[in-house]
CSV table of C-alpha atoms and ligand atoms in Angstrom, one decimal:
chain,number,residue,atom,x,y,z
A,1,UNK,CA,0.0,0.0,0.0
A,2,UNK,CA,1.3,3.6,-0.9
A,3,UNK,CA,2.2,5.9,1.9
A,4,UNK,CA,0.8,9.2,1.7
A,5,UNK,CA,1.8,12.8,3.3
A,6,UNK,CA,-0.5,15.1,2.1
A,7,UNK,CA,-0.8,18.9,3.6
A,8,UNK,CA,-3.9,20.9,2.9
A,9,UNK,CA,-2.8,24.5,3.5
A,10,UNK,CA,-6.4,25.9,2.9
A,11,UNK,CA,-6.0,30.1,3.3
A,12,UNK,CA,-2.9,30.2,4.0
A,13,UNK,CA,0.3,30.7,2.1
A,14,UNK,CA,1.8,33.1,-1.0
A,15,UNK,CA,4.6,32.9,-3.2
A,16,UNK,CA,7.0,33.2,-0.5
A,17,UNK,CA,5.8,29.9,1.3
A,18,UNK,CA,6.7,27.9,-1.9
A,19,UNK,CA,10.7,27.4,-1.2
A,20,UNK,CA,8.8,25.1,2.2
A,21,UNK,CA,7.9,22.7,-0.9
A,22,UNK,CA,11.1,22.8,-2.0
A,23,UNK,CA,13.0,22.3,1.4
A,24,UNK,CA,10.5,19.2,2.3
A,25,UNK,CA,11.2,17.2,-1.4
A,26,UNK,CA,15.3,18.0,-1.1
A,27,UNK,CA,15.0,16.2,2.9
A,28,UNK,CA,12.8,13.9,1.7
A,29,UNK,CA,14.3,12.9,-1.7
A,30,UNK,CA,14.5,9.3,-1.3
A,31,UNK,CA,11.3,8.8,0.3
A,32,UNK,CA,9.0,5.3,-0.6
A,33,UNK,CA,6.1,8.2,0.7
A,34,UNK,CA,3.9,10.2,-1.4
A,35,UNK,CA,4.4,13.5,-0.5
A,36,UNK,CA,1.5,16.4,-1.4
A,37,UNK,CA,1.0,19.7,-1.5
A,38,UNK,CA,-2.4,21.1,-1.7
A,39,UNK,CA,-1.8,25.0,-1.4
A,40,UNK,CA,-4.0,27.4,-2.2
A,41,UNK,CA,-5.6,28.5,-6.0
A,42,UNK,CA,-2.9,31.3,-6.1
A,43,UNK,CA,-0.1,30.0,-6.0
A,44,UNK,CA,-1.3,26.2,-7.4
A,45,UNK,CA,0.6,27.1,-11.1
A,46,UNK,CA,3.8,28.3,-9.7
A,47,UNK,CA,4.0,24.7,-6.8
A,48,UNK,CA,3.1,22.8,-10.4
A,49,UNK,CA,6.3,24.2,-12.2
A,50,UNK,CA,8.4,23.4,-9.4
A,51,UNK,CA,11.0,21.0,-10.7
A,52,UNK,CA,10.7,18.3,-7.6
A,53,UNK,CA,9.2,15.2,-6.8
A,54,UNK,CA,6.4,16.7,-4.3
A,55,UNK,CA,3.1,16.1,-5.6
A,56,UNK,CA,0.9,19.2,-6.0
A,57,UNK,CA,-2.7,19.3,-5.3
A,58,UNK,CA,-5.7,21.4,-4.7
A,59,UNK,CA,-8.4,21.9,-2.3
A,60,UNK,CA,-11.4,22.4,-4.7
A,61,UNK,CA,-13.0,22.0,-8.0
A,62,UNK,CA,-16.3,22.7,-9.4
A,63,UNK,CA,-18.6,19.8,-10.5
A,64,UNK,CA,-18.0,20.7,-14.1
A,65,UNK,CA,-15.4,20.8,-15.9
A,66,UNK,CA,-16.2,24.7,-17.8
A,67,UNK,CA,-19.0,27.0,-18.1
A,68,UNK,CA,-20.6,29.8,-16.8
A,69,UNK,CA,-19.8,29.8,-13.2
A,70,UNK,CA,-18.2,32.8,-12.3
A,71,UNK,CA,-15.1,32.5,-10.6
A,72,UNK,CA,-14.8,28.9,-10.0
A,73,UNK,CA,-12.2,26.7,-10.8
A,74,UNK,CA,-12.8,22.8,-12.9
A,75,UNK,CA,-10.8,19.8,-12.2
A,76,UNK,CA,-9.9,20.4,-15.9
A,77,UNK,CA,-8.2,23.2,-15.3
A,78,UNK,CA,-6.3,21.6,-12.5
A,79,UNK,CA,-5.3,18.9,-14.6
A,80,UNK,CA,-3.6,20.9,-17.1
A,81,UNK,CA,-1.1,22.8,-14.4
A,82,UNK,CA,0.2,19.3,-13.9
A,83,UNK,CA,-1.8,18.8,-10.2
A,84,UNK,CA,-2.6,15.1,-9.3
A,85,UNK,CA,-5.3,15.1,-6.4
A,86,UNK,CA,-8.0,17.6,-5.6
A,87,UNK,CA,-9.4,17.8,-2.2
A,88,UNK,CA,-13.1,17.7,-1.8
A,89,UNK,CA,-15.7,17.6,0.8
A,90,UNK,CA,-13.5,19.0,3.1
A,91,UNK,CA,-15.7,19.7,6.3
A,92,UNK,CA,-14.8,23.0,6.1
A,93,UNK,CA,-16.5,23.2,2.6
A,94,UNK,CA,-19.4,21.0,3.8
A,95,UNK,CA,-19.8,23.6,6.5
A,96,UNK,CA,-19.3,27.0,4.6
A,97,UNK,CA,-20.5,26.6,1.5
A,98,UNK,CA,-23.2,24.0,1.7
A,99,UNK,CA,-21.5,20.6,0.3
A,100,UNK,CA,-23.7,17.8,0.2
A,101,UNK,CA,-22.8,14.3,-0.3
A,102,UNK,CA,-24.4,14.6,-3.8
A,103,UNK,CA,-22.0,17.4,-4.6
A,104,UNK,CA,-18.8,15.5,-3.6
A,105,UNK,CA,-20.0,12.8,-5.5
A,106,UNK,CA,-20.5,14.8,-8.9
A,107,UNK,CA,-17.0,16.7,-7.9
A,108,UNK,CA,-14.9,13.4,-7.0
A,109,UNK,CA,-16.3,11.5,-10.8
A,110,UNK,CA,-15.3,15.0,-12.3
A,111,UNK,CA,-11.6,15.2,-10.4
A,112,UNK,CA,-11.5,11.2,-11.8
A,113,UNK,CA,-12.9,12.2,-15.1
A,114,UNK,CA,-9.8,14.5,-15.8
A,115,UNK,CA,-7.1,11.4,-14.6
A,116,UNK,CA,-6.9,13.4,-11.1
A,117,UNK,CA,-7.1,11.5,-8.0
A,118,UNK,CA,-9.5,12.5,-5.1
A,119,UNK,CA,-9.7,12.9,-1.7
A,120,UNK,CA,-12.5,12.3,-0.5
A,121,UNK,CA,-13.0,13.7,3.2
A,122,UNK,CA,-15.6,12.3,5.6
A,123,UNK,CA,-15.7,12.8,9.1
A,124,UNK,CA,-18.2,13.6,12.1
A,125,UNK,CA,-19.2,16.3,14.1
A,126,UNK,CA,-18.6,16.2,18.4
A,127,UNK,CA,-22.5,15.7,18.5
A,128,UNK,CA,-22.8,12.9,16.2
A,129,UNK,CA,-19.7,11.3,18.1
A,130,UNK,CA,-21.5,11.8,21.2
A,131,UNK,CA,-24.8,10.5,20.5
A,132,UNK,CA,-22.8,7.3,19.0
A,133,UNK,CA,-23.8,8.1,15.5
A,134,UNK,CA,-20.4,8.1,13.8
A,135,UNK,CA,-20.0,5.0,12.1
A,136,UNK,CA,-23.6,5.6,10.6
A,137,UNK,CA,-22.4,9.1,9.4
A,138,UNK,CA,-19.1,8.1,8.2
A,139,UNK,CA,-21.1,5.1,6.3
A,140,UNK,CA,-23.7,7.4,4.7
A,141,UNK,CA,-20.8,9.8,3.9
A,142,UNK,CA,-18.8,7.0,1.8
A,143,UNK,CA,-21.7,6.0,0.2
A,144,UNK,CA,-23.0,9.0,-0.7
A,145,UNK,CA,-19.9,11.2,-2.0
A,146,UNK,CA,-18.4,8.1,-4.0
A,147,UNK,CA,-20.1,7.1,-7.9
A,148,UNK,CA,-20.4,3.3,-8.0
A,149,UNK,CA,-17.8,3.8,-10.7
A,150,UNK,CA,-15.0,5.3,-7.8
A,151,UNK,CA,-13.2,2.4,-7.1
A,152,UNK,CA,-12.4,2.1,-11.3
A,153,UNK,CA,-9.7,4.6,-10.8
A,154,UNK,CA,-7.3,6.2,-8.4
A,155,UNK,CA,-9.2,7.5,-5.4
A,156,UNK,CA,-8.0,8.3,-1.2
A,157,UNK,CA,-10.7,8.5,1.6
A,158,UNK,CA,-9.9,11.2,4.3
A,159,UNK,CA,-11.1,10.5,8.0
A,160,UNK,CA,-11.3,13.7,9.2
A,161,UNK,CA,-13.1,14.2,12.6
A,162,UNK,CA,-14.5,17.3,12.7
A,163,UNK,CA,-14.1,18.0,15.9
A,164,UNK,CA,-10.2,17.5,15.9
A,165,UNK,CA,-9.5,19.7,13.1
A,166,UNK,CA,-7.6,22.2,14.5
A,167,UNK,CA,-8.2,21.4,18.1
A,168,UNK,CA,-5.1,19.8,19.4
A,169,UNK,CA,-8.2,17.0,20.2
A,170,UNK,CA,-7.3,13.6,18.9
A,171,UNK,CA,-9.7,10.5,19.0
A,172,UNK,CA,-8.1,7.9,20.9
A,173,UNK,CA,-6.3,5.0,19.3
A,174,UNK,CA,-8.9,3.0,19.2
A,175,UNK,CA,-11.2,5.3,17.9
A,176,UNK,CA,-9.1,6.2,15.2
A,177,UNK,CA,-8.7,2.9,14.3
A,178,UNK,CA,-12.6,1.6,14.5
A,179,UNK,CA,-13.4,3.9,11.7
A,180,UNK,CA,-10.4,3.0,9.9
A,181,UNK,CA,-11.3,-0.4,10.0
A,182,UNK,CA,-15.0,0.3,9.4
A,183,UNK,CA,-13.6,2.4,6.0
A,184,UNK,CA,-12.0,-0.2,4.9
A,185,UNK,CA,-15.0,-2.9,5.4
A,186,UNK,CA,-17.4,-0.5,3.5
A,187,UNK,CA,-14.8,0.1,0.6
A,188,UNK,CA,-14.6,-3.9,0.2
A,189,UNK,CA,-18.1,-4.3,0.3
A,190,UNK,CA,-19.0,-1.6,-2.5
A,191,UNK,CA,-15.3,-1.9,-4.9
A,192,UNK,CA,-14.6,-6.0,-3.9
A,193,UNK,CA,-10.4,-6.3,-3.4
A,194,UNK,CA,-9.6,-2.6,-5.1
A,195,UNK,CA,-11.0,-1.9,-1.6
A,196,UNK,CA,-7.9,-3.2,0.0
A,197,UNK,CA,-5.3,-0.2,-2.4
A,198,UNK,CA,-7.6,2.6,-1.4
A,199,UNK,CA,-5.2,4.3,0.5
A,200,UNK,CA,-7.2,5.8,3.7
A,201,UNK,CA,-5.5,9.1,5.6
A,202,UNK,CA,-6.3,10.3,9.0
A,203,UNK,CA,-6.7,14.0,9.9
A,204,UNK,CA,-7.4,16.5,12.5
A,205,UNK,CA,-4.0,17.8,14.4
A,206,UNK,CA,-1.8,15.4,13.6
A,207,UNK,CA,1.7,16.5,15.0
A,208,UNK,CA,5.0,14.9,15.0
A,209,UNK,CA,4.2,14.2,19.0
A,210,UNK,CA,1.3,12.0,17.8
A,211,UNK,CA,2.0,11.1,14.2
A,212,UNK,CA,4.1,7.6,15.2
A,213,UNK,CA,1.0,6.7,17.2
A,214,UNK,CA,-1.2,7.0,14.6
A,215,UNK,CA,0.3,5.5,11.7
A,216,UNK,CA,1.5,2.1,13.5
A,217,UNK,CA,-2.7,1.7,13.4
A,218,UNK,CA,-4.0,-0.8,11.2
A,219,UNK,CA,-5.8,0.6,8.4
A,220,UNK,CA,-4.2,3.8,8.4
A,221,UNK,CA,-1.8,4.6,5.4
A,222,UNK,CA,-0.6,8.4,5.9
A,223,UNK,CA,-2.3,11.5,6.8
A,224,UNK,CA,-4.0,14.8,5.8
A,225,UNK,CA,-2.0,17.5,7.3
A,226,UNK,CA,-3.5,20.9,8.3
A,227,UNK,CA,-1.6,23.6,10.4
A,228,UNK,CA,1.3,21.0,10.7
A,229,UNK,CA,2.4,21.1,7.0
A,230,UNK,CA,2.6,24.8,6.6
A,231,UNK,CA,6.0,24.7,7.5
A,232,UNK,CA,8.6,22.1,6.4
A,233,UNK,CA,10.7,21.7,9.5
A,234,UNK,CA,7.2,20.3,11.3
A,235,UNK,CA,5.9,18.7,8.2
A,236,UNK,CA,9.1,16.9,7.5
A,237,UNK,CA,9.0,15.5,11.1
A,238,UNK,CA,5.5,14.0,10.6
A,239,UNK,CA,6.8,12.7,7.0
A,240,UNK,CA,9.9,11.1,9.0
A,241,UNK,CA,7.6,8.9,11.1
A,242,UNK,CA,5.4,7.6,8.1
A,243,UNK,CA,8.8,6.9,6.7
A,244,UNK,CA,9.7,4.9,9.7
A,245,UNK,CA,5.6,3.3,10.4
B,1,LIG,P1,-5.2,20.4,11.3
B,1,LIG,O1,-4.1,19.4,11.0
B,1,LIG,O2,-4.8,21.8,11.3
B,1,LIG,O3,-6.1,20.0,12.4
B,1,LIG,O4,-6.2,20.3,10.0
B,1,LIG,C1,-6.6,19.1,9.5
B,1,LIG,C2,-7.3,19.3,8.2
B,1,LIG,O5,-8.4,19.9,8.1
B,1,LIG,C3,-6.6,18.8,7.0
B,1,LIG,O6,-7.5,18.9,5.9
């Protein structure tokens, strides 16, 4: 299974933040993981044309691939900057601007339409955790925001808690590991054995003081980064102990 470090930098980040790209593929340069980028719209060009091995991704698309829809941005237009993954359903999106699971479904078949991979991010709220409702979310997330087509081509699930993005709060362990595990089940169910290449990341403030933890899980084949992959000297730490997992 493929090891991935990916780092959403949502808002945050402009030209100058680019040479942290740079520092984190020259430390890493002999890495078996995937390491990715997913900065913001502005600077997405100038990450594609650098000349290392980091992978470059965004954080959004629109569910077509062009018309009238001012100001948006198509996972056609992604593709042709040289990006690999787009990012969608981010709870952040789900929250702001109103994502459904239909929506992530028509955005992750459009991201796989253009020979982009997705990442597909599910997660539950602190409510739906405390009422015992998050494998029944998680479930109903999977199946809604994946086409029964998804497991044809490259595709990455995101767990992503809502509740620990950003926090400093962590599920326990076990927690962690329950959905992971319950992820995989659902994948194998819908996609047969593909199910078992689906690379699934955790998120939600992962730091190099948990990261080991986390990845010696079963289930669990890298992360999606937040705050801790702005800057490569933490990023690279949380890379090191995928490397070592
Ligand atoms: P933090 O790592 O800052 O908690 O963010 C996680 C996240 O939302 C990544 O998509």
């Amino acid at each position: 299974m493929q090891k991935i470090a990916a780092g959403n930098w949502k808002m945050n980040g402009l030209s100058n933040s680019l040479s942290e790209i740079s520092l984190l593929a020259e430390r890493h340069a002999t890495s078996d993981v995937r390491i990715l980028i997913c900065p913001p719209f502005t600077v997405l060009s100038k990450a594609c044309d650098l000349d290392d091995r980091t992978e470059i991704g965004a954080q959004n698309c629109h569910i077509s691939q062009s018309g009238p829809h001012t100001g948006e941005i198509s996972a056609q237009m992604i593709a042709e900057l040289g990006a690999t993954h787009v990012i969608v359903g981010h709870s952040e999106r789900r929250a702001e601007n109103g994502e459904t699971d239909a929506i992530v479904l028509k955005k992750s078949t459009s991201v796989q339409q253009e020979g982009l991979t997705p990442i597909v991010c599910i997660g539950e709220t602190l409510d739906q955790r405390e009422n015992g409702q998050t494998l029944a979310i998680i479930g109903a997330q999977l199946d809604g925001s994946l086409s029964s087509e998804a497991g044809k081509s490259p595709i990455v699930i995101a767990y992503e808690p809502v509740w620990a993005i950003g926090t400093g709060h962590v599920p326990s362990m076990y927690e962690i590991a329950q959905v992971h595990e319950f992820c995989r089940c659902q994948l194998k169910q819908r996609f047969g054995d593909t199910a078992m290449s689906i690379p699934l990341l955790y998120g939600g403030s992962v730091k190099a003081t948990n990261a080991a933890e986390i990845f010696a899980l079963p289930n669990v084949n890298g992360a999606l980064v937040g705050g801790a992959s702005l800057k490569a000297d933490d990023f690279s730490k949380i890379i090191t102990a995928l490397e070592d997992a």
